[in-house]
mmCIF file of C-alpha atoms (C1' of nucleotides) in Angstrom:
data_model
loop_
_atom_site.group_PDB
_atom_site.id
_atom_site.type_symbol
_atom_site.label_atom_id
_atom_site.label_comp_id
_atom_site.label_asym_id
_atom_site.label_seq_id
_atom_site.Cartn_x
_atom_site.Cartn_y
_atom_site.Cartn_z
ATOM 1 C CA MET G 1 41.604 -12.878 126.541
ATOM 2 C CA SER G 2 41.974 -12.343 130.271
ATOM 3 C CA GLN G 3 38.552 -13.644 131.157
ATOM 4 C CA GLN G 4 40.162 -15.050 134.267
ATOM 5 C CA ARG G 5 41.069 -11.544 135.481
ATOM 6 C CA VAL G 6 37.593 -10.305 134.629
ATOM 7 C CA LYS G 7 35.969 -13.006 136.731
ATOM 8 C CA GLU G 8 38.286 -12.418 139.655
ATOM 9 C CA CYS G 9 37.573 -8.711 139.615
ATOM 10 C CA GLY G 10 33.868 -9.384 139.405
ATOM 11 C CA HIS G 11 34.048 -11.433 142.561
ATOM 12 C CA LEU G 12 36.193 -8.793 144.230
ATOM 13 C CA LEU G 13 33.530 -6.191 143.567
ATOM 14 C CA LYS G 14 30.671 -8.393 144.686
ATOM 15 C CA ASP G 15 32.498 -9.259 147.891
ATOM 16 C CA GLN G 16 32.473 -5.574 148.675
ATOM 17 C CA GLY G 17 28.817 -5.198 147.835
ATOM 18 C CA ILE G 18 29.505 -3.395 144.581
ATOM 19 C CA PRO G 19 27.390 -4.672 141.710
ATOM 20 C CA PHE G 20 29.306 -5.925 138.703
ATOM 21 C CA THR G 21 27.088 -4.391 136.076
ATOM 22 C CA VAL G 22 27.329 -4.876 132.359
ATOM 23 C CA GLN G 23 28.915 -1.442 132.011
ATOM 24 C CA ARG G 24 31.550 -2.219 134.609
ATOM 25 C CA ARG G 25 32.381 -5.555 133.078
ATOM 26 C CA LEU G 26 32.796 -4.086 129.619
ATOM 27 C CA VAL G 27 34.822 -1.126 130.857
ATOM 28 C CA LEU G 28 37.103 -3.573 132.617
ATOM 29 C CA GLU G 29 37.427 -5.691 129.495
ATOM 30 C CA GLY G 30 38.170 -2.517 127.573
ATOM 31 C CA VAL G 31 41.004 -1.447 129.838
ATOM 32 C CA LEU G 32 42.473 -4.931 129.836
ATOM 33 C CA SER G 33 42.326 -5.197 126.061
ATOM 34 C CA LEU G 34 43.928 -1.818 125.373
ATOM 35 C CA LYS G 35 47.591 -2.425 125.964
ATOM 36 C CA ASN G 36 48.813 1.100 125.374
ATOM 37 C CA HIS G 37 47.850 2.680 128.678
ATOM 38 C CA PRO G 38 44.715 4.369 127.426
ATOM 39 C CA THR G 39 43.050 7.559 128.556
ATOM 40 C CA ALA G 40 39.502 7.457 129.870
ATOM 41 C CA ASP G 41 38.310 8.730 126.533
ATOM 42 C CA GLN G 42 40.084 5.962 124.655
ATOM 43 C CA VAL G 43 38.428 3.409 126.917
ATOM 44 C CA TYR G 44 35.105 5.078 126.283
ATOM 45 C CA ARG G 45 35.521 4.892 122.519
ATOM 46 C CA GLU G 46 36.463 1.235 122.773
ATOM 47 C CA VAL G 47 33.516 0.295 124.963
ATOM 48 C CA VAL G 48 30.800 2.481 123.449
ATOM 49 C CA SER G 49 30.847 0.344 120.317
ATOM 50 C CA ARG G 50 29.507 -2.517 122.419
ATOM 51 C CA ILE G 51 27.061 -0.458 124.519
ATOM 52 C CA PRO G 52 25.748 2.196 122.162
ATOM 53 C CA GLY G 53 24.078 4.257 124.875
ATOM 54 C CA LEU G 54 27.111 4.359 127.149
ATOM 55 C CA SER G 55 27.949 7.645 128.817
ATOM 56 C CA ARG G 56 31.389 9.084 129.331
ATOM 57 C CA ALA G 57 30.476 9.860 132.924
ATOM 58 C CA THR G 58 29.971 6.179 133.570
ATOM 59 C CA VAL G 59 33.387 5.372 132.177
ATOM 60 C CA TYR G 60 35.081 8.037 134.280
ATOM 61 C CA ARG G 61 33.216 6.920 137.403
ATOM 62 C CA THR G 62 33.929 3.268 136.734
ATOM 63 C CA LEU G 63 37.634 3.768 136.095
ATOM 64 C CA GLU G 64 37.881 5.803 139.289
ATOM 65 C CA THR G 65 36.155 3.046 141.225
ATOM 66 C CA PHE G 66 38.439 0.395 139.788
ATOM 67 C CA ALA G 67 41.524 2.436 140.618
ATOM 68 C CA ARG G 68 40.327 2.963 144.178
ATOM 69 C CA LEU G 69 39.786 -0.757 144.613
ATOM 70 C CA GLY G 70 43.176 -1.576 143.142
ATOM 71 C CA VAL G 71 41.714 -3.381 140.152
ATOM 72 C CA ILE G 72 43.595 -1.076 137.773
ATOM 73 C CA THR G 73 46.176 1.655 138.299
ATOM 74 C CA LYS G 74 46.550 5.255 137.277
ATOM 75 C CA LEU G 75 49.775 6.048 135.539
ATOM 76 C CA ASP G 76 52.060 8.781 136.755
ATOM 77 C CA HIS G 77 52.487 10.746 133.601
ATOM 78 C CA ALA G 78 52.962 14.391 132.748
ATOM 79 C CA GLY G 79 50.428 14.305 129.931
ATOM 80 C CA ARG G 80 47.185 16.169 130.067
ATOM 81 C CA ALA G 81 44.775 13.251 130.423
ATOM 82 C CA VAL G 82 45.030 10.580 133.079
ATOM 83 C CA ARG G 83 46.117 7.241 131.707
ATOM 84 C CA PHE G 84 45.174 3.853 133.052
ATOM 85 C CA ASP G 85 46.899 0.519 133.229
ATOM 86 C CA GLY G 86 45.175 -2.818 133.567
ATOM 87 C CA ARG G 87 48.225 -4.284 135.210
ATOM 88 C CA VAL G 88 48.455 -4.022 138.966
ATOM 89 C CA ASP G 89 51.544 -6.105 139.526
ATOM 90 C CA GLY G 90 54.676 -4.091 140.129
ATOM 91 C CA HIS G 91 56.288 -3.241 136.849
ATOM 92 C CA HIS G 92 57.985 -0.344 135.171
ATOM 93 C CA HIS G 93 57.518 1.879 132.169
ATOM 94 C CA LEU G 94 59.331 3.258 129.194
ATOM 95 C CA ILE G 95 58.175 6.772 128.382
ATOM 96 C CA CYS G 96 58.923 8.407 125.072
ATOM 97 C CA VAL G 97 59.681 12.052 125.687
ATOM 98 C CA ARG G 98 58.755 12.943 122.140
ATOM 99 C CA CYS G 99 55.379 11.313 121.590
ATOM 100 C CA ASP G 100 54.386 10.473 125.183
ATOM 101 C CA SER G 101 53.878 6.802 124.413
ATOM 102 C CA VAL G 102 54.181 4.439 127.352
ATOM 103 C CA PHE G 103 55.472 0.888 127.115
ATOM 104 C CA ASP G 104 55.673 -1.769 129.765
ATOM 105 C CA LEU G 105 59.112 -2.637 131.015
ATOM 106 C CA SER G 106 59.932 -5.780 132.884
ATOM 107 C CA ASP G 107 63.378 -6.045 134.397
ATOM 108 C CA GLN G 108 64.206 -8.252 137.301
ATOM 109 C CA ARG G 109 67.079 -6.042 138.386
ATOM 110 C CA LEU G 110 64.722 -3.081 138.650
ATOM 111 C CA ASP G 111 62.292 -5.161 140.685
ATOM 112 C CA ASP G 112 65.015 -5.829 143.210
ATOM 113 C CA LEU G 113 65.737 -2.197 143.997
ATOM 114 C CA PRO G 114 66.820 -1.360 147.518
ATOM 115 C CA ARG G 115 64.159 0.415 149.530
ATOM 116 C CA PRO G 116 65.358 3.946 150.200
ATOM 117 C CA ASP G 117 65.723 4.872 153.829
ATOM 118 C CA THR G 118 63.024 7.462 154.424
ATOM 119 C CA SER G 119 62.591 6.939 158.129
ATOM 120 C CA ALA G 120 63.926 10.404 158.885
ATOM 121 C CA MET G 121 61.079 11.911 156.875
ATOM 122 C CA GLY G 122 58.482 9.600 158.330
ATOM 123 C CA PHE G 123 57.567 8.457 154.863
ATOM 124 C CA GLU G 124 56.490 4.856 154.518
ATOM 125 C CA VAL G 125 57.368 3.472 151.097
ATOM 126 C CA THR G 126 55.097 0.782 149.759
ATOM 127 C CA GLU G 127 56.090 0.556 146.119
ATOM 128 C CA LEU G 128 58.898 1.536 143.804
ATOM 129 C CA ARG G 129 58.224 2.336 140.175
ATOM 130 C CA VAL G 130 60.906 3.096 137.649
ATOM 131 C CA GLN G 131 60.337 5.348 134.685
ATOM 132 C CA ALA G 132 62.861 4.944 131.919
ATOM 133 C CA ARG G 133 62.612 8.030 129.767
ATOM 134 C CA GLY G 134 63.949 8.255 126.258
ATOM 135 C CA VAL G 135 62.982 7.984 122.621
ATOM 136 C CA CYS G 136 60.940 5.185 121.115
ATOM 137 C CA ARG G 137 61.736 3.490 117.835
ATOM 138 C CA ALA G 138 59.042 5.234 115.822
ATOM 139 C CA CYS G 139 60.167 8.672 116.938
ATOM 140 C CA ARG G 140 63.802 7.911 116.344
ATOM 141 C CA ASP G 141 63.056 6.662 112.847
ATOM 142 C CA SER G 142 60.976 9.687 111.985
ATOM 143 C CA ARG G 143 63.391 12.275 113.350
ATOM 144 C CA PRO G 144 66.790 10.697 114.004
ATOM 145 C CA SER G 145 68.672 13.725 115.285
ATOM 146 C CA ASP G 146 67.478 15.868 118.120
ATOM 147 C CA GLU G 147 66.622 18.965 116.178
ATOM 148 C CA SER G 148 64.942 21.655 118.159
ATOM 149 C CA ILE G 149 61.584 23.013 117.150
ATOM 150 C CA MET X 1 68.439 32.340 147.113
ATOM 151 C CA SER X 2 69.628 30.583 143.983
ATOM 152 C CA GLN X 3 70.528 33.765 142.188
ATOM 153 C CA GLN X 4 73.352 31.837 140.634
ATOM 154 C CA ARG X 5 70.905 29.508 138.879
ATOM 155 C CA VAL X 6 68.825 32.467 137.798
ATOM 156 C CA LYS X 7 71.786 34.155 136.167
ATOM 157 C CA GLU X 8 72.890 30.991 134.439
ATOM 158 C CA CYS X 9 69.433 30.440 133.025
ATOM 159 C CA GLY X 10 69.272 34.041 131.914
ATOM 160 C CA HIS X 11 72.442 33.578 129.904
ATOM 161 C CA LEU X 12 71.179 30.297 128.534
ATOM 162 C CA LEU X 13 68.084 32.036 127.199
ATOM 163 C CA LYS X 14 69.983 34.974 125.761
ATOM 164 C CA ASP X 15 72.422 32.629 124.039
ATOM 165 C CA GLN X 16 69.456 31.226 122.197
ATOM 166 C CA GLY X 17 68.123 34.626 121.311
ATOM 167 C CA ILE X 18 65.269 34.414 123.815
ATOM 168 C CA PRO X 19 64.813 37.600 125.809
ATOM 169 C CA PHE X 20 65.052 37.193 129.573
ATOM 170 C CA THR X 21 62.172 39.468 130.438
ATOM 171 C CA VAL X 22 61.111 40.559 133.886
ATOM 172 C CA GLN X 23 58.207 38.125 133.755
ATOM 173 C CA ARG X 24 60.467 35.241 132.829
ATOM 174 C CA ARG X 25 62.955 36.057 135.525
ATOM 175 C CA LEU X 26 60.314 36.247 138.218
ATOM 176 C CA VAL X 27 58.554 33.080 137.049
ATOM 177 C CA LEU X 28 61.884 31.312 137.225
ATOM 178 C CA GLU X 29 62.544 32.662 140.708
ATOM 179 C CA GLY X 30 59.070 31.538 141.664
ATOM 180 C CA VAL X 31 59.581 27.961 140.542
ATOM 181 C CA LEU X 32 62.953 27.797 142.222
ATOM 182 C CA SER X 33 61.607 29.159 145.479
ATOM 183 C CA LEU X 34 58.614 26.837 145.668
ATOM 184 C CA LYS X 35 60.083 23.569 146.833
ATOM 185 C CA ASN X 36 56.910 21.540 146.745
ATOM 186 C CA HIS X 37 56.702 20.857 143.031
ATOM 187 C CA PRO X 38 54.082 23.483 142.299
ATOM 188 C CA THR X 39 51.396 23.582 139.652
ATOM 189 C CA ALA X 40 51.359 26.387 137.114
ATOM 190 C CA ASP X 41 48.617 28.058 139.092
ATOM 191 C CA GLN X 42 50.651 27.943 142.293
ATOM 192 C CA VAL X 43 53.548 29.570 140.491
ATOM 193 C CA TYR X 44 51.178 32.206 139.150
ATOM 194 C CA ARG X 45 49.866 33.037 142.605
ATOM 195 C CA GLU X 46 53.402 33.303 143.918
ATOM 196 C CA VAL X 47 54.609 35.581 141.148
ATOM 197 C CA VAL X 48 51.534 37.754 140.667
ATOM 198 C CA SER X 49 52.162 39.388 144.023
ATOM 199 C CA ARG X 50 55.328 40.872 142.561
ATOM 200 C CA ILE X 51 53.912 41.744 139.123
ATOM 201 C CA PRO X 52 50.321 42.773 139.777
ATOM 202 C CA GLY X 53 49.292 42.752 136.120
ATOM 203 C CA LEU X 54 50.714 39.322 135.399
ATOM 204 C CA SER X 55 48.610 36.980 133.293
ATOM 205 C CA ARG X 56 48.169 33.264 133.788
ATOM 206 C CA ALA X 57 48.777 32.757 130.096
ATOM 207 C CA THR X 58 52.254 34.210 130.471
ATOM 208 C CA VAL X 59 53.032 31.839 133.309
ATOM 209 C CA TYR X 60 51.835 28.820 131.351
ATOM 210 C CA ARG X 61 53.771 29.907 128.271
ATOM 211 C CA THR X 62 56.882 30.655 130.263
ATOM 212 C CA LEU X 63 56.881 27.375 132.162
ATOM 213 C CA GLU X 64 56.421 25.514 128.896
ATOM 214 C CA THR X 65 59.349 27.376 127.392
ATOM 215 C CA PHE X 66 61.544 26.634 130.380
ATOM 216 C CA ALA X 67 60.634 22.967 130.277
ATOM 217 C CA ARG X 68 61.398 22.774 126.579
ATOM 218 C CA LEU X 69 64.813 24.344 127.132
ATOM 219 C CA GLY X 70 65.568 22.017 130.019
ATOM 220 C CA VAL X 71 65.679 24.816 132.573
ATOM 221 C CA ILE X 72 62.993 23.116 134.648
ATOM 222 C CA THR X 73 61.249 19.746 134.389
ATOM 223 C CA LYS X 74 57.691 18.549 134.299
ATOM 224 C CA LEU X 75 56.866 15.930 136.855
ATOM 225 C CA ASP X 76 55.295 12.642 135.907
ATOM 226 C CA HIS X 77 52.324 12.612 138.204
ATOM 227 C CA ALA X 78 48.809 11.265 137.986
ATOM 228 C CA GLY X 79 47.244 14.426 139.375
ATOM 229 C CA ARG X 80 45.072 16.671 137.315
ATOM 230 C CA ALA X 81 47.403 19.632 136.957
ATOM 231 C CA VAL X 82 50.941 19.448 135.649
ATOM 232 C CA ARG X 83 53.556 19.986 138.307
ATOM 233 C CA PHE X 84 56.956 21.533 137.817
ATOM 234 C CA ASP X 85 60.325 21.018 139.399
ATOM 235 C CA GLY X 86 63.125 23.553 139.445
ATOM 236 C CA ARG X 87 65.693 20.798 139.723
ATOM 237 C CA VAL X 88 67.013 19.380 136.500
ATOM 238 C CA ASP X 89 69.674 17.099 137.904
ATOM 239 C CA GLY X 90 68.702 13.468 138.013
ATOM 240 C CA HIS X 91 66.904 12.739 141.234
ATOM 241 C CA HIS X 92 63.935 10.794 142.481
ATOM 242 C CA HIS X 93 60.627 11.411 144.188
ATOM 243 C CA LEU X 94 58.502 10.264 147.069
ATOM 244 C CA ILE X 95 54.822 10.424 146.201
ATOM 245 C CA CYS X 96 52.133 10.255 148.848
ATOM 246 C CA VAL X 97 49.272 8.199 147.506
ATOM 247 C CA ARG X 98 46.839 9.848 149.912
ATOM 248 C CA CYS X 99 47.475 13.559 149.497
ATOM 249 C CA ASP X 100 49.507 13.600 146.268
ATOM 250 C CA SER X 101 52.382 15.469 147.855
ATOM 251 C CA VAL X 102 55.754 15.057 146.198
ATOM 252 C CA PHE X 103 59.078 15.116 148.017
ATOM 253 C CA ASP X 104 62.576 14.978 146.651
ATOM 254 C CA LEU X 105 64.485 11.785 147.223
ATOM 255 C CA SER X 106 68.206 11.501 146.901
ATOM 256 C CA ASP X 107 69.683 8.047 147.089
ATOM 257 C CA GLN X 108 72.996 7.118 145.590
ATOM 258 C CA ARG X 109 71.971 3.505 145.155
ATOM 259 C CA LEU X 110 69.020 4.578 143.061
ATOM 260 C CA ASP X 111 71.253 6.797 140.954
ATOM 261 C CA ASP X 112 73.371 3.794 140.102
ATOM 262 C CA LEU X 113 70.581 1.727 138.616
ATOM 263 C CA PRO X 114 71.452 -0.570 135.767
ATOM 264 C CA ARG X 115 70.183 0.617 132.392
ATOM 265 C CA PRO X 116 67.513 -1.815 131.242
ATOM 266 C CA ASP X 117 68.217 -3.575 127.978
ATOM 267 C CA THR X 118 65.650 -2.188 125.581
ATOM 268 C CA SER X 119 67.552 -2.777 122.369
ATOM 269 C CA ALA X 120 64.993 -5.316 121.211
ATOM 270 C CA MET X 121 62.316 -2.627 121.324
ATOM 271 C CA GLY X 122 64.499 -0.013 119.711
ATOM 272 C CA PHE X 123 63.957 2.260 122.678
ATOM 273 C CA GLU X 124 66.845 4.478 123.630
ATOM 274 C CA VAL X 125 66.859 5.200 127.359
ATOM 275 C CA THR X 126 68.319 8.519 128.412
ATOM 276 C CA GLU X 127 67.226 8.834 132.013
ATOM 277 C CA LEU X 128 65.913 6.717 134.858
ATOM 278 C CA ARG X 129 63.598 8.192 137.454
ATOM 279 C CA VAL X 130 62.374 6.308 140.480
ATOM 280 C CA GLN X 131 59.042 7.014 142.119
ATOM 281 C CA ALA X 132 58.755 5.727 145.642
ATOM 282 C CA ARG X 133 55.063 5.627 146.428
ATOM 283 C CA GLY X 134 53.661 5.423 149.913
ATOM 284 C CA VAL X 135 52.248 7.498 152.745
ATOM 285 C CA CYS X 136 53.770 10.695 154.064
ATOM 286 C CA ARG X 137 54.090 11.536 157.736
ATOM 287 C CA ALA X 138 51.217 14.011 157.830
ATOM 288 C CA CYS X 139 48.790 11.560 156.265
ATOM 289 C CA ARG X 140 49.889 8.721 158.491
ATOM 290 C CA ASP X 141 49.420 10.859 161.572
ATOM 291 C CA SER X 142 45.987 12.034 160.547
ATOM 292 C CA ARG X 143 44.672 8.652 159.529
ATOM 293 C CA PRO X 144 46.952 5.897 160.852
ATOM 294 C CA SER X 145 45.099 2.864 159.553
ATOM 295 C CA ASP X 146 44.102 2.407 155.963
ATOM 296 C CA GLU X 147 40.396 2.825 156.338
ATOM 297 C CA SER X 148 38.467 2.905 153.138
ATOM 298 C CA ILE X 149 36.267 5.827 152.268
ATOM 299 C "C1'" DT F 1 60.379 48.223 110.950
ATOM 300 C "C1'" DT F 2 60.366 43.739 112.274
ATOM 301 C "C1'" DA F 3 60.066 40.241 115.562
ATOM 302 C "C1'" DA F 4 58.708 38.708 119.817
ATOM 303 C "C1'" DG F 5 56.360 39.088 124.541
ATOM 304 C "C1'" DT F 6 52.485 40.119 127.192
ATOM 305 C "C1'" DG F 7 47.632 40.650 128.847
ATOM 306 C "C1'" DC F 8 43.019 39.751 128.027
ATOM 307 C "C1'" DA F 9 39.322 37.033 126.904
ATOM 308 C "C1'" DA F 10 37.563 33.242 124.730
ATOM 309 C "C1'" DA F 11 37.952 28.624 123.462
ATOM 310 C "C1'" DA F 12 39.303 23.970 124.062
ATOM 311 C "C1'" DG F 13 40.107 19.720 126.517
ATOM 312 C "C1'" DC F 14 39.523 16.756 130.476
ATOM 313 C "C1'" DT F 15 36.882 15.533 134.505
ATOM 314 C "C1'" DT F 16 33.317 15.848 137.996
ATOM 315 C "C1'" DT F 17 28.699 16.517 139.660
ATOM 316 C "C1'" DG F 18 23.527 17.169 140.222
ATOM 317 C "C1'" DC F 19 19.506 15.204 138.927
ATOM 318 C "C1'" DG F 20 15.838 12.230 137.273
ATOM 319 C "C1'" DG F 21 14.735 7.746 135.971
ATOM 320 C "C1'" DG F 22 15.608 2.971 136.112
ATOM 321 C "C1'" DT F 23 16.905 -1.475 138.153
ATOM 322 C "C1'" DA F 24 18.174 -5.095 141.417
ATOM 323 C "C1'" DG F 25 17.833 -6.990 145.944
ATOM 324 C "C1'" DC C 1 11.045 0.038 149.627
ATOM 325 C "C1'" DT C 2 15.663 1.125 149.456
ATOM 326 C "C1'" DA C 3 19.850 1.794 147.616
ATOM 327 C "C1'" DC C 4 22.599 2.168 143.991
ATOM 328 C "C1'" DC C 5 23.659 2.716 139.194
ATOM 329 C "C1'" DC C 6 23.271 4.973 134.774
ATOM 330 C "C1'" DG C 7 22.686 8.669 131.159
ATOM 331 C "C1'" DC C 8 22.286 13.377 130.337
ATOM 332 C "C1'" DA C 9 23.569 17.919 130.707
ATOM 333 C "C1'" DA C 10 25.817 21.384 132.974
ATOM 334 C "C1'" DA C 11 29.471 23.004 135.584
ATOM 335 C "C1'" DG C 12 34.315 23.086 136.936
ATOM 336 C "C1'" DC C 13 39.123 23.157 136.450
ATOM 337 C "C1'" DT C 14 43.351 23.288 133.714
ATOM 338 C "C1'" DT C 15 45.515 24.677 129.645
ATOM 339 C "C1'" DT C 16 45.851 26.723 125.047
ATOM 340 C "C1'" DT C 17 45.044 30.178 121.543
ATOM 341 C "C1'" DG C 18 43.773 34.503 118.787
ATOM 342 C "C1'" DC C 19 44.257 39.236 118.917
ATOM 343 C "C1'" DA C 20 45.746 43.834 119.906
ATOM 344 C "C1'" DC C 21 49.172 46.435 122.127
ATOM 345 C "C1'" DT C 22 53.723 47.206 123.642
ATOM 346 C "C1'" DT C 23 58.585 46.795 123.740
ATOM 347 C "C1'" DA C 24 63.186 46.174 122.141
ATOM 348 C "C1'" DA C 25 66.748 45.480 118.476
#
DNA sequence: TTAAGTGCAAAAGCTTTGCGGGTAG
DNA sequence: CTACCCGCAAAGCTTTTGCACTTAA
């Protein structure tokens, strides 16, 4: 699929003296193939089928390394487990408040947001992310009205 | 401080047949007084000084109840622990990527964002939240350049 | 009396860490 | 040889849950 991305990231790691091991390559391929913003455990279950002896610790360590290097991103999400995103270009997300699903959202108008003026706080903004919260199709179909629990 | 909010929320609970116990009142006051988007444990430590026998479980249950009723909100945040926000009006956040601090951000231009067209996905957007990510003043002062680890 | 809230302790879920062995440069 | 990675197991932290007791309608 995105073998191009995989190769680029491999070079990026090697340039920093970080070996691009089999585990790291397959974890990367796993994150890139799972489009639904997977948890570390979901990545593990995807990758362990190709490396039977794989350890969860390796997956957690590897994902952390990738996030630190900017190869993947961690999602800001209220759920219990951290969720990862293979995309590192600026984009936005739809978040279903019922089932916690996350979908990618591309919208040129949202990309062109004005930078807020935070100079008074001394805060230096580097990136704007928009979260559009609401109800996804599946949840609306299964429970059309907003009954309480 | 915001005794007005506290009273309103008390009535809101009672209207739904949910007792506004001492614990619930003090947990609410705790969340409202902590301006830095506290974790459940931070709320617990704040409130336990006023109710010595207070249990963490009660704080977790109470915060969950409040969030479900819309009295407080859960923050979308990549950190390990869930963080809460006493504000329920639409507003935005500054997130420090170094220390994970969260600051409120009010910006009229961000409030006026265009709703993305998600009709093709069947996703019904109810709220837009903007996360401005970057580096806060304290972190910039302590480590001006972006050295790696 | 019935329903619900609370505290306690245990369990559950997610993540990190120490260590020993292995592997590549 | 050296440094780093990996798997394993244990520990750590956050959150949830079962149970008994209490409280209030």
